[in-house]
Each structure stands twice: as structure tokens, then as C-alpha cells.
């Protein structure tokens, strides 16, 4: 960490007993200047002093009005201070000074910055802890450093050590694989109730991984937190032994062929069990800062709440017969709050600031009753404070008819109506967490390093201006260390610690550092061209997110009758689909379980939006990038080549999603039509789509074979439903072969697939 505004530093000090980040920053600076960082008991009053507010070397600067600040004052001789109220922001400050975006005069005069957001964490951090945690070439230390540089304060750490959870299942169902992410507490620590149900080695390995991640985060001042599906179901043999502990059925009846139940949440043994889990977790990681709770999904749920997959149900202790719906909702909410309160209180015995954060969307009916008991360590998170249930506000900025854009990359601002809800929550005694998208996660998976810094900056700026202080980046920054020229983290850091600068200046400065002054403006123009194209992508239900990998969209042949391909030839990709043998997703790209994702009408509309608006702009952007790459050399060429490969992957991704829409438009349209000429036209159009898809698939093979950057997330351990493996080129070639073999079959969808026996 050498600061261009400071030519020399002769001594660096940090406080004895300070948090680890003080040593990390002090040592990085000292190493850059060829001196030694010294740990001292009291402020030496000379040299460069690196400290946190809690160390007592730096009092809160005058004029500070918010709950977080950073301060720096370094003269030309290298004497002065770097200080922060918040551990991670100390690293953010030092990394920003390293960029050279601050002049020597300003640094000598002293600066004080109040970060826009005092709490910023990745949530459902794909690559660190959740379903992409076995991404190849992922360095968790480099990732934690990137988070701290960008102005994050927390680090998600509850990733399983294994690719899958140890969770019982039965043949032909998918459900056990849902337990591999947002792992529940009992996959890390034991309780008296569960002792012996999970292998000791499994629990120890998972807890060891969690502790290692927490230790990495501490180096950069990031506080550890966990994201769990709770109350999580337990193995059925637990209820064979203790039948009166059976609570709600929480599995998805279509995806699961084995009913799964969680504990009766009001039973004293349940509270005792969770208390032991929490205390054992806190013994392992005493500075654990929060437990984020996703629920009523993926094998977890609160009793008698309306959004359980099988409807309201639960154990015998909570609801007596013949209660009204509102009384049931009230009782269910109060019971859920009691359980979450017990979690918070158990953790607060070790860390008084511990929070339990509930994802609020599932509770449309119980919403108000839940909020009555929140505050004092219980809070909520959502992509919008206006949510009630899963219907999300905000529309696509280019296509107003497309709703439910909240939390995606397409929500570029926060409405004034959010402020009233924010103040209402604060009046109840808690600070809500607002979710946003920082990268391709949940939007353009499985790609990495796709730039859209202006939309991101606008969203963050809007959240800041509306008064939000606690925010969460859905999906995290993905494998950011393998995307070294990705401008999105620069936009995040700018909002946090350099908000006086225009985004134009921030992007130009980053481009100059990476590609040189001569090419900086051109690089920014390339980012802008890509971002404009992305802004014209329609949102295709499920496929514009995790469904793209779930449904093996890159490797399944888009032939007129998907089941014309024999079962044994489909097995290499179907075995990793989030599907069961009777799921309509097997033979219909427009359906999944009982959901109609895409219709003939919506498929045609979205296909035309890709053709008219999105793909031409991607091609234009790629032409610009490739032209600049051809004209440049050295570092600049490396940067343009890096971007070119990522945008080639983006074009393949967008074309694939476009072809999904075209398949539905043509096949559904064909099956719905009685007009022979129309059916002939649709078959011809379907063949044109197949030609495009064959070329597109070959383009991806060629990109894979020639790539010098990690343009997508790939597992080097095992292919999963959320990660393609290193066998992707073989699967793509198999797709080409099968497509050519079965491209001329008659369009057909077996609508009776629901009734098939496995």
C-alpha cells in the first residue's frame, strides 16, 4: 500500500491489542515503504499511526453526524494518522489512498469521510459460502480483501466444506440438494437432541471451514455472519424417536418425494436445542455478528404460516381448532418471533450486538404481526421496504410492462415511498437491511466480471439519498479477484468513501490505472456500451437468474420435442437439473413444476426485444472492444482482451436466453395453432432458432478453448446444479450432436408428464 501522495514514510505504528485489521493495514503500508510496522502500547505521537476509534488514539472528528467515519492526515514526511470507527473501513480508506485519487495537499490538510452505509454485507454470498463455493481459482483471502476495498463491513462464513450437505433423500427426488446452501446451524455444531445423527467428522469439517473464513475476514476488518435456512427440517428418524416434537412440514411436495419436518417451535426442547446450537456456534466464533434467516423455502419454515409449500400446518402446541385466519396468522407470527428472540438472546450472551435478520417477503399474511415483536436485535431485510409477499415493486426501466424488478440490476433507483417505511421501522426500534445487486449473481449467472457501474452507482446513490444505512449485496461480488478490471467495485467504493467525486472521474481514474491514460476514455466508453446493451435485456422468468444453471440451459439441446432425445442421452445434463422425472421442465422450456414461466405470447415478445434492442447493442459493444484491442498493446491490450472475452460470454448467454424464448414461442405456438400455414411458418422459424443455437454453442466452445480469463464460474470439484464443471466443452459438443440428430422431429410437449411415476 504505497500512497502516491506520500513520497516517504519512515515509521508505522499500530496499537497493542488492536483488532487484526490495524496490523494488516500498518504492515501493508510499512512493507511498501521498506520499513517495519511496530506494535506499541500507547500513541507514539510521531510517524504514521494506524488505529481504530476503540483504541483511543483518535477521537471522533468534529462535525461527524453519522455512526461511521474514517479520518486521514499525513504530511509530506509521512507523519500523521489513519483512523476509522469501523474495522473494515480502515482497509477501505487505505486502499483508496493507494489509488492516488487524493492529492498531497488535501491529505496533509486532513480529511474526514462519513461512509454512506455503515453496514454493508454480501448476502447469499455465492462463491464464499453458498452454492458456487467450489468455484475454481477462487481465493477467499483475495476476495475478502476486495470486499474491504469496496467498503463492505461483513463477511458471510457458513459454507459447507463438502459439495453437498449430508441430508437423507430417496431416489428420483431432488430435494436433498437444496440443503447445500444457506446451511442450517445443525450442519456445523451439535446439540444434545441431535448428538449422533450427523457424522462428527462432517460437523467438524464444516465448522473448521467456517472458522477459517471468519479468520480471513478479520484480517481485513470484516465481521463474520451467517445466512441460514431456519427452522430447518431434521432427519425423519429424529421424529421416530420423538414423535411429539414434530412441527411443520416444510418440503416442496413437487420437488420432494419424502416429507420433511422441522421441530415444533414452541416446545421447550426446541428452544433448548437451538440455544445449544447458538452457544456452540458462538464458542467457535465469538465475534459472530448476525444470523440472517431465509425461511419458508428449501426445507425450512415457521409453523402455521401461510406461505409454507403445503399450506398452513404444524405441531399441536400452537394452534387449536377452529381459529380464524387472522388469529392463526397472529399466533404463528408471535411464535416465530419468540423463537428468533431466543436465538438472538442466546448469541447476545457472547456478543451483545448480535442481530437476527429475517427475510420478510414470505410473510404476506403475518407481516404486521411479526413486526410488532421486532427491535432490540431483531430486524428485517428485503429488496424493497414496500414488499408484502413475493410480489416485488419496481418495473424494468426499458420495459415498464415487466414488473418485479426490485433488487435486480434493473432497479436503478429507490422510490420516495420507501422513506416512510424506513422511518416506520426505525420507530419500531430496528434498522432494516435493503438488498441490491452488485454483480451478475441472480441476474446473469454463471458469468463473472460483467460491467454495469452506472446503474449500480445510481442505485447506491439513491439508497444513500433516501437515508438507508444498512444494505446487502445479493450474491456478493462473485469471483471478483479473477476479474481484476471490473469497474463495479470501484462504483461501490466511490459511494462509500469518495462521494464528492463524480462517477465519470472515478471510472476514468480506474481505467487510467488499468489501461493507461491514453486508453482510459476508450475503456470507459466500452463499459458504457456494454451497460447500455444490458439495460435492454428483458427479464426472462427464472432464466434471468439462478434458473439458467438450474435448468442446464447451456447444455440441453433445443430440439422441437425435448423428449425425442432418448433418456440415456439426456442423463448427462438431466441428472444435474433441479427437476424430478415428472417435472414439466423436462419437456417444456416454458414451465417448471406448476409455474408457467413463459407463454407463446411472452416468449415472442421477449425474443423480439433481444433481437431488436439487446443483441445489436452487444454486437456493437463487442466491435468497439475488439477494435480497441487490435489497436493497443501491452497492459491496455490485456485489459481490452479481458473485457472482450467476458462480453463474448455475455453474448452467448443472451443469445441462449433469447433462444429459450424463441423455442417457447414456436413450439407452444405450433401446438396451439390449427392453421397449417402458421404451423409451417413456426416450424421454419424453429429451425432458424436451431441454426442460431448451434452456432452460439460452437461460439461458447471456441471461447472456452481460447479463453485466458475466468469469464464464468466453473467447479473444479464436481458439476452441480448451480455450477457447470470442467466437462462443459464435452457437454456442449454433445448438445450439438444431439441437436443435429433430432432437430427435425415434430414439435411436441407431453402435457401428462405430471402424472408419471418415477
XYZ file of C-alpha atoms in Angstrom, residues 24 44 61 186 228 322 329 341 354 368 438 619 690:
13
model
C -2.885 -5.742 8.334
C 3.818 7.478 19.985
C -13.605 14.038 14.481
C -27.016 -28.186 12.930
C -29.251 -19.985 7.310
C -61.455 -23.538 14.532
C -51.537 -15.656 11.486
C -35.807 -13.823 20.018
C -25.707 -9.768 17.634
C -47.639 -6.828 10.575
C -23.733 -5.700 -7.198
C -22.520 -6.713 -31.085
C -31.783 -24.145 -34.003
